[in-house]
């Protein structure tokens, strides 16, 4: 298939682009490099530098596209609370322009990077796709708005649309010839932060709260290897049905606490990794774990890289390359 990958210079987008190329697809990456990196665009992909809303029409107008994988987005929860305008413009308005370009050029399918943040504080864990969507920040709200847009475009215009709601994406793509991973200018994610301590660029890691209602008092999350996530995108492309908007949660179905993650990083790196307890971070739910039963049943997807040590080891190998 000929595919447009928006945000293909970013973490998840670049790894998915690599998987698509390996599977024999033709890939055009569109990225404004605001948070992505030119050298993360895998060899073999055509690269177009441009802002999504302004450029998508031009790119899709060149014709022949069989689908779009839409990763380009702003994705920092804290920033979205302070600057919601960036999320309505960068996520919702830009995605609307992309969808209009998809419609005008009769592109048949689209796979969208949605998020567990669309659910907000869960009533039920593991979280099924039928759980209420009550995002607690503008980031989650902006992604949910795009999910709603996709439902309406599928119903009205026959688009085959799939939203993949990611839980905590982690690890790196280190097998094969390409090495791709997480490189954020401002790092807020737990595993890369802990590995910065092991690498000596940070003194200690803060554990945001040790009084949560969890077995060891720290927050529990569902860490999914970025290569498993990429596998789900390829299956979603294959299984997309015209006129339907499908929504799938993607996690490994098991929860690890912040303390367990720090312990795994100690075991993998051999570094003592000092950890200090800090106040809770605003907006953090205590436990987020996915039910991925739907993705298994309907996409035939089963994550295979679920061992936390493996996830951390791949992220560590990638960090060592930088
Ligand atoms: N944490 C710490 N110390 C740190 C950083 C994080 O204790 O220095 C804790 C957080 O409080 C949280 C856990 O580690 O309990 C994971 O935090 P991350 O920032 O790595 O990830 P989040 O769970 O906050 O959010 C991620 C994505 C969101 C997505 C969400 C869904 O960034 O986009 O997963 O699960 F919506």
Tab-separated table of C-alpha atoms and ligand atoms in Angstrom:
chain	number	residue	atom	x	y	z
A	1	UNK	CA	0.000	0.000	0.000
A	2	UNK	CA	1.050	3.617	-0.473
A	3	UNK	CA	0.747	5.214	2.954
A	4	UNK	CA	1.055	8.668	4.457
A	5	UNK	CA	2.581	8.586	7.952
A	6	UNK	CA	2.021	11.874	9.756
A	7	UNK	CA	4.469	12.406	12.602
A	8	UNK	CA	6.809	9.772	11.189
A	9	UNK	CA	9.861	11.557	12.621
A	10	UNK	CA	8.586	11.057	16.168
A	11	UNK	CA	8.950	8.127	18.551
A	12	UNK	CA	5.955	5.910	17.733
A	13	UNK	CA	5.576	7.209	14.163
A	14	UNK	CA	9.160	6.427	13.181
A	15	UNK	CA	8.997	2.897	14.613
A	16	UNK	CA	5.727	2.226	12.790
A	17	UNK	CA	7.179	3.644	9.562
A	18	UNK	CA	10.085	1.194	9.903
A	19	UNK	CA	7.678	-1.742	10.357
A	20	UNK	CA	5.609	-0.606	7.356
A	21	UNK	CA	8.710	-0.406	5.152
A	22	UNK	CA	9.849	-3.839	6.323
A	23	UNK	CA	6.415	-5.196	5.363
A	24	UNK	CA	6.892	-3.840	1.823
A	25	UNK	CA	4.673	-0.752	1.963
A	26	UNK	CA	5.522	2.567	0.281
A	27	UNK	CA	5.815	5.254	2.984
A	28	UNK	CA	5.625	9.041	2.779
A	29	UNK	CA	6.399	10.763	6.094
A	30	UNK	CA	4.953	14.205	6.814
A	31	UNK	CA	6.389	15.906	9.899
A	32	UNK	CA	7.070	19.509	10.894
A	33	UNK	CA	10.046	18.450	13.057
A	34	UNK	CA	8.666	20.466	15.990
A	35	UNK	CA	9.313	17.494	18.265
A	36	UNK	CA	10.494	14.839	15.803
A	37	UNK	CA	13.966	14.278	14.389
A	38	UNK	CA	14.907	14.196	10.696
A	39	UNK	CA	17.329	11.320	11.333
A	40	UNK	CA	14.530	9.217	12.841
A	41	UNK	CA	12.741	9.021	9.489
A	42	UNK	CA	13.671	5.533	8.314
A	43	UNK	CA	15.676	5.150	5.102
A	44	UNK	CA	13.365	4.156	2.314
A	45	UNK	CA	10.607	6.576	3.316
A	46	UNK	CA	9.990	9.774	1.358
A	47	UNK	CA	10.181	12.738	3.727
A	48	UNK	CA	8.082	15.899	3.454
A	49	UNK	CA	8.720	18.616	6.040
A	50	UNK	CA	5.590	20.611	6.705
A	51	UNK	CA	2.892	21.523	9.172
A	52	UNK	CA	0.105	18.947	9.095
A	53	UNK	CA	-2.938	21.193	8.597
A	54	UNK	CA	-1.270	23.277	5.906
A	55	UNK	CA	0.447	20.472	3.994
A	56	UNK	CA	-1.711	17.330	4.198
A	57	UNK	CA	-3.903	18.404	1.268
A	58	UNK	CA	-0.908	19.040	-0.961
A	59	UNK	CA	0.683	15.685	-0.134
A	60	UNK	CA	-2.487	13.593	-0.480
A	61	UNK	CA	-3.354	15.577	-3.642
A	62	UNK	CA	-0.390	13.976	-5.403
A	63	UNK	CA	-2.629	10.899	-5.508
A	64	UNK	CA	-2.484	7.147	-5.169
A	65	UNK	CA	-2.650	6.902	-1.374
A	66	UNK	CA	-4.257	3.777	0.087
A	67	UNK	CA	-4.191	4.980	3.658
A	68	UNK	CA	-3.008	7.365	6.355
A	69	UNK	CA	-1.432	6.555	9.715
A	70	UNK	CA	-1.917	9.646	11.813
A	71	UNK	CA	0.620	10.064	14.644
A	72	UNK	CA	1.405	13.794	14.437
A	73	UNK	CA	0.222	15.424	17.658
A	74	UNK	CA	1.091	17.328	20.745
A	75	UNK	CA	1.132	14.866	23.627
A	76	UNK	CA	2.120	16.446	26.937
A	77	UNK	CA	-0.631	16.345	29.536
A	78	UNK	CA	0.805	19.173	31.667
A	79	UNK	CA	1.357	21.462	28.677
A	80	UNK	CA	-2.221	20.825	27.552
A	81	UNK	CA	-3.535	22.113	30.880
A	82	UNK	CA	-1.424	25.282	30.677
A	83	UNK	CA	-1.816	25.886	26.925
A	84	UNK	CA	-5.034	24.203	25.759
A	85	UNK	CA	-5.025	26.354	22.619
A	86	UNK	CA	-2.001	24.421	21.369
A	87	UNK	CA	-3.985	21.185	21.646
A	88	UNK	CA	-7.146	22.435	19.958
A	89	UNK	CA	-5.079	23.904	17.109
A	90	UNK	CA	-2.294	21.313	16.806
A	91	UNK	CA	-4.438	18.235	17.391
A	92	UNK	CA	-8.081	18.988	16.604
A	93	UNK	CA	-7.877	21.666	13.877
A	94	UNK	CA	-4.894	20.068	12.115
A	95	UNK	CA	-6.564	16.638	12.217
A	96	UNK	CA	-9.763	18.103	10.792
A	97	UNK	CA	-7.760	19.506	7.861
A	98	UNK	CA	-6.134	16.108	7.395
A	99	UNK	CA	-9.547	14.419	7.396
A	100	UNK	CA	-10.836	16.867	4.827
A	101	UNK	CA	-7.826	16.075	2.624
A	102	UNK	CA	-8.538	12.359	3.122
A	103	UNK	CA	-12.156	12.896	2.025
A	104	UNK	CA	-11.316	15.127	-0.939
A	105	UNK	CA	-8.760	12.656	-2.237
A	106	UNK	CA	-10.898	9.560	-1.512
A	107	UNK	CA	-8.234	7.920	0.645
A	108	UNK	CA	-9.979	4.766	1.884
A	109	UNK	CA	-8.475	4.147	5.343
A	110	UNK	CA	-6.977	5.893	8.337
A	111	UNK	CA	-5.401	4.602	11.555
A	112	UNK	CA	-5.243	7.129	14.380
A	113	UNK	CA	-3.052	7.322	17.506
A	114	UNK	CA	-5.586	7.764	20.264
A	115	UNK	CA	-4.817	7.399	23.943
A	116	UNK	CA	-5.841	5.923	27.283
A	117	UNK	CA	-6.123	9.561	28.379
A	118	UNK	CA	-9.538	9.633	26.623
A	119	UNK	CA	-10.944	7.582	29.533
A	120	UNK	CA	-9.797	9.743	32.433
A	121	UNK	CA	-10.031	8.251	35.920
A	122	UNK	CA	-11.173	4.646	35.319
A	123	UNK	CA	-14.132	3.076	37.117
A	124	UNK	CA	-13.064	-0.386	36.075
A	125	UNK	CA	-9.601	-1.924	35.594
A	126	UNK	CA	-8.575	-3.465	33.165
A	127	UNK	CA	-10.226	-0.767	31.042
A	128	UNK	CA	-12.431	-1.978	28.169
A	129	UNK	CA	-13.304	0.165	25.131
A	130	UNK	CA	-16.862	0.445	26.472
A	131	UNK	CA	-15.662	2.397	29.532
A	132	UNK	CA	-16.970	5.979	29.825
A	133	UNK	CA	-14.747	8.583	28.163
A	134	UNK	CA	-14.246	11.435	30.599
A	135	UNK	CA	-10.816	12.901	29.894
A	136	UNK	CA	-9.323	14.889	32.764
A	137	UNK	CA	-7.119	17.151	30.636
A	138	UNK	CA	-7.229	18.956	27.243
A	139	UNK	CA	-4.760	16.470	25.734
A	140	UNK	CA	-7.176	13.568	26.278
A	141	UNK	CA	-10.135	15.750	25.269
A	142	UNK	CA	-8.454	16.733	21.992
A	143	UNK	CA	-7.762	13.082	21.117
A	144	UNK	CA	-11.348	12.144	22.009
A	145	UNK	CA	-12.666	14.929	19.756
A	146	UNK	CA	-10.687	13.426	16.867
A	147	UNK	CA	-12.113	9.985	17.680
A	148	UNK	CA	-15.601	11.504	17.352
A	149	UNK	CA	-14.652	13.109	14.026
A	150	UNK	CA	-13.547	9.716	12.755
A	151	UNK	CA	-16.853	8.092	13.734
A	152	UNK	CA	-18.750	10.740	11.768
A	153	UNK	CA	-16.492	10.469	8.684
A	154	UNK	CA	-16.819	6.682	8.717
A	155	UNK	CA	-20.625	6.950	8.941
A	156	UNK	CA	-21.068	9.744	6.416
A	157	UNK	CA	-18.228	9.205	3.960
A	158	UNK	CA	-17.448	5.498	4.174
A	159	UNK	CA	-13.975	5.936	5.666
A	160	UNK	CA	-12.446	2.790	7.162
A	161	UNK	CA	-11.193	4.287	10.421
A	162	UNK	CA	-9.421	2.787	13.416
A	163	UNK	CA	-8.471	4.516	16.656
A	164	UNK	CA	-5.788	2.768	18.656
A	165	UNK	CA	-5.818	3.878	22.273
A	166	UNK	CA	-2.291	3.502	23.548
A	167	UNK	CA	-1.460	2.949	27.185
A	168	UNK	CA	2.152	3.595	28.293
A	169	UNK	CA	4.326	3.165	25.238
A	170	UNK	CA	7.889	2.197	26.114
A	171	UNK	CA	10.985	0.394	24.859
A	172	UNK	CA	12.739	0.963	21.546
A	173	UNK	CA	13.097	-0.599	18.115
A	174	UNK	CA	16.579	-2.045	18.342
A	175	UNK	CA	16.387	-5.280	16.352
A	176	UNK	CA	17.491	-5.185	12.710
A	177	UNK	CA	19.354	-2.371	11.046
A	178	UNK	CA	17.440	0.624	12.399
A	179	UNK	CA	17.539	1.896	15.986
A	180	UNK	CA	14.627	4.086	16.891
A	181	UNK	CA	13.392	5.215	20.277
A	182	UNK	CA	12.251	7.968	22.568
A	183	UNK	CA	14.122	11.321	22.303
A	184	UNK	CA	12.113	14.182	23.756
A	185	UNK	CA	13.589	17.635	24.359
A	186	UNK	CA	11.618	17.762	27.594
A	187	UNK	CA	11.385	14.246	29.011
A	188	UNK	CA	8.416	13.520	31.266
A	189	UNK	CA	8.053	9.751	30.795
A	190	UNK	CA	9.099	7.436	33.579
A	191	UNK	CA	11.394	4.892	31.898
A	192	UNK	CA	13.564	7.389	29.953
A	193	UNK	CA	13.866	9.508	33.114
A	194	UNK	CA	14.980	6.531	35.218
A	195	UNK	CA	17.481	5.561	32.517
A	196	UNK	CA	18.890	9.104	32.546
A	197	UNK	CA	19.832	8.466	36.179
A	198	UNK	CA	21.564	5.228	35.182
A	199	UNK	CA	23.367	7.069	32.378
A	200	UNK	CA	24.587	9.740	34.821
A	201	UNK	CA	22.730	12.709	33.330
A	202	UNK	CA	20.309	12.986	36.254
A	203	UNK	CA	21.005	12.480	39.979
A	204	UNK	CA	17.840	10.704	41.069
A	205	UNK	CA	14.301	9.868	40.058
A	206	UNK	CA	11.278	11.246	41.879
A	207	UNK	CA	8.501	8.802	42.680
A	208	UNK	CA	5.332	10.853	42.398
A	209	UNK	CA	3.483	9.690	45.493
A	210	UNK	CA	3.867	6.575	47.671
A	211	UNK	CA	0.406	6.710	49.235
A	212	UNK	CA	-1.713	5.598	46.272
A	213	UNK	CA	-4.175	2.746	46.832
A	214	UNK	CA	-1.847	0.223	45.168
A	215	UNK	CA	0.162	-2.704	46.597
A	216	UNK	CA	3.388	-0.690	47.093
A	217	UNK	CA	1.823	2.792	47.184
A	218	UNK	CA	3.198	3.972	43.823
A	219	UNK	CA	1.137	4.349	40.609
A	220	UNK	CA	0.535	1.353	38.378
A	221	UNK	CA	0.708	1.575	34.562
A	222	UNK	CA	0.497	-0.758	31.601
A	223	UNK	CA	3.761	-0.551	29.636
A	224	UNK	CA	3.554	-1.663	26.023
A	225	UNK	CA	6.593	-2.234	23.824
A	226	UNK	CA	6.656	0.134	20.851
A	227	UNK	CA	7.296	-2.801	18.463
A	228	UNK	CA	4.121	-4.537	19.719
A	229	UNK	CA	2.280	-1.288	19.139
A	230	UNK	CA	3.607	-1.131	15.573
A	231	UNK	CA	2.389	-4.691	14.925
A	232	UNK	CA	-1.125	-3.577	15.894
A	233	UNK	CA	-1.006	-0.724	13.350
A	234	UNK	CA	-0.205	-3.096	10.499
A	235	UNK	CA	-3.067	-5.386	11.521
A	236	UNK	CA	-5.427	-2.408	11.863
A	237	UNK	CA	-4.609	-1.357	8.288
A	238	UNK	CA	-5.365	-4.834	6.984
A	239	UNK	CA	-8.566	-5.333	8.958
A	240	UNK	CA	-10.132	-1.888	8.419
A	241	UNK	CA	-13.736	-2.009	7.170
A	242	UNK	CA	-15.204	0.800	4.978
A	243	UNK	CA	-17.870	2.809	6.805
A	244	UNK	CA	-16.771	1.595	10.244
A	245	UNK	CA	-14.843	3.276	13.011
A	246	UNK	CA	-13.209	0.689	15.235
A	247	UNK	CA	-11.617	1.554	18.593
A	248	UNK	CA	-9.074	-0.673	20.303
A	249	UNK	CA	-7.145	-0.364	23.538
A	250	UNK	CA	-3.508	-1.384	23.283
A	251	UNK	CA	-1.623	-2.427	26.364
A	252	UNK	CA	0.116	-5.535	27.533
A	253	UNK	CA	-2.659	-6.172	30.066
A	254	UNK	CA	-0.398	-6.145	33.100
A	255	UNK	CA	0.321	-3.351	35.503
A	256	UNK	CA	3.705	-2.406	36.958
A	257	UNK	CA	4.196	0.102	39.732
A	258	UNK	CA	6.655	2.985	39.550
A	259	UNK	CA	8.787	1.188	42.149
A	260	UNK	CA	8.773	-2.005	40.070
A	261	UNK	CA	9.884	-0.029	37.022
A	262	UNK	CA	12.761	1.540	38.972
A	263	UNK	CA	13.738	-1.932	40.249
A	264	UNK	CA	13.699	-3.350	36.693
A	265	UNK	CA	15.922	-0.466	35.539
A	266	UNK	CA	18.358	-1.221	38.380
A	267	UNK	CA	18.481	-4.895	37.359
A	268	UNK	CA	19.011	-4.102	33.662
A	269	UNK	CA	21.609	-1.335	34.086
A	270	UNK	CA	23.418	-2.471	37.254
A	271	UNK	CA	23.174	1.121	38.514
A	272	UNK	CA	21.799	1.770	42.043
A	273	UNK	CA	19.432	4.518	40.683
A	274	UNK	CA	18.608	6.649	43.735
A	275	UNK	CA	14.857	7.252	44.061
A	276	UNK	CA	13.169	9.860	46.245
A	277	UNK	CA	9.508	10.081	47.111
A	278	UNK	CA	7.938	13.313	45.868
A	279	UNK	CA	4.371	14.685	46.023
A	280	UNK	CA	1.730	13.221	43.737
A	281	UNK	CA	1.637	14.675	40.208
A	282	UNK	CA	-1.620	16.463	39.356
A	283	UNK	CA	-3.946	14.470	37.134
A	284	UNK	CA	-2.333	11.044	37.651
A	285	UNK	CA	-4.819	8.184	38.097
A	286	UNK	CA	-3.644	5.484	40.559
A	287	UNK	CA	-3.939	2.566	38.141
A	288	UNK	CA	-4.232	2.397	34.338
A	289	UNK	CA	-4.269	-1.057	32.815
A	290	UNK	CA	-5.768	-1.954	29.436
A	291	UNK	CA	-8.040	-4.739	28.461
A	292	UNK	CA	-6.776	-5.533	24.961
A	293	UNK	CA	-9.223	-8.412	24.526
A	294	UNK	CA	-10.954	-6.654	21.611
A	295	UNK	CA	-7.687	-6.111	19.749
A	296	UNK	CA	-6.844	-9.766	20.234
A	297	UNK	CA	-10.283	-10.965	19.143
A	298	UNK	CA	-10.805	-8.634	16.174
A	299	UNK	CA	-7.306	-7.768	14.960
A	300	UNK	CA	-5.624	-11.042	15.903
A	301	UNK	CA	-3.089	-8.989	17.874
A	302	UNK	CA	-1.171	-10.448	20.784
A	303	UNK	CA	1.694	-8.472	22.292
A	304	UNK	CA	4.817	-10.632	22.495
A	305	UNK	CA	7.370	-8.297	24.128
A	306	UNK	CA	5.591	-7.930	27.466
A	307	UNK	CA	8.478	-8.707	29.821
A	308	UNK	CA	9.290	-5.457	31.663
A	309	UNK	CA	13.022	-6.247	31.724
A	310	UNK	CA	12.975	-6.707	27.955
A	311	UNK	CA	11.162	-3.369	27.480
A	312	UNK	CA	13.676	-1.579	29.727
A	313	UNK	CA	16.662	-3.369	28.135
A	314	UNK	CA	15.653	-2.212	24.656
A	315	UNK	CA	15.199	1.385	25.862
A	316	UNK	CA	18.622	1.162	27.583
A	317	UNK	CA	20.281	-0.167	24.434
A	318	UNK	CA	18.806	2.731	22.454
A	319	UNK	CA	19.887	5.260	25.106
A	320	UNK	CA	23.439	3.892	24.924
A	321	UNK	CA	23.561	4.674	21.214
A	322	UNK	CA	22.848	8.350	21.651
B	1	LIG	N1	6.358	9.088	37.275
B	1	LIG	C1	7.143	9.258	38.396
B	1	LIG	N2	8.271	10.001	38.266
B	1	LIG	C2	8.658	10.589	37.086
B	1	LIG	C3	7.841	10.412	35.956
B	1	LIG	C4	6.690	9.657	36.078
B	1	LIG	O1	6.841	8.763	39.485
B	1	LIG	O2	9.688	11.279	37.067
B	1	LIG	C5	5.155	8.267	37.388
B	1	LIG	C6	3.874	8.995	37.017
B	1	LIG	O3	3.349	9.645	38.146
B	1	LIG	C7	3.001	7.838	36.529
B	1	LIG	C8	3.996	6.855	35.925
B	1	LIG	O4	5.267	7.216	36.467
B	1	LIG	O5	2.380	7.225	37.611
B	1	LIG	C9	4.072	6.936	34.423
B	1	LIG	O6	4.221	8.287	34.042
B	1	LIG	P1	4.526	8.744	32.549
B	1	LIG	O7	4.676	10.227	32.554
B	1	LIG	O8	5.626	7.927	31.985
B	1	LIG	O9	3.200	8.315	31.765
B	1	LIG	P2	1.672	8.687	32.052
B	1	LIG	O10	1.057	7.463	32.666
B	1	LIG	O11	1.510	9.939	32.783
B	1	LIG	O12	1.117	9.008	30.601
B	1	LIG	C10	1.337	8.217	29.469
B	1	LIG	C11	1.320	9.071	28.232
B	1	LIG	C12	-0.037	9.670	28.020
B	1	LIG	C13	-1.085	8.593	28.026
B	1	LIG	C14	-0.986	7.776	29.291
B	1	LIG	C15	-1.971	6.668	29.242
B	1	LIG	O13	2.282	10.093	28.329
B	1	LIG	O14	-0.054	10.308	26.764
B	1	LIG	O15	0.336	7.251	29.404
B	1	LIG	O16	-1.657	5.667	30.136
B	1	LIG	F1	-2.309	9.119	27.966
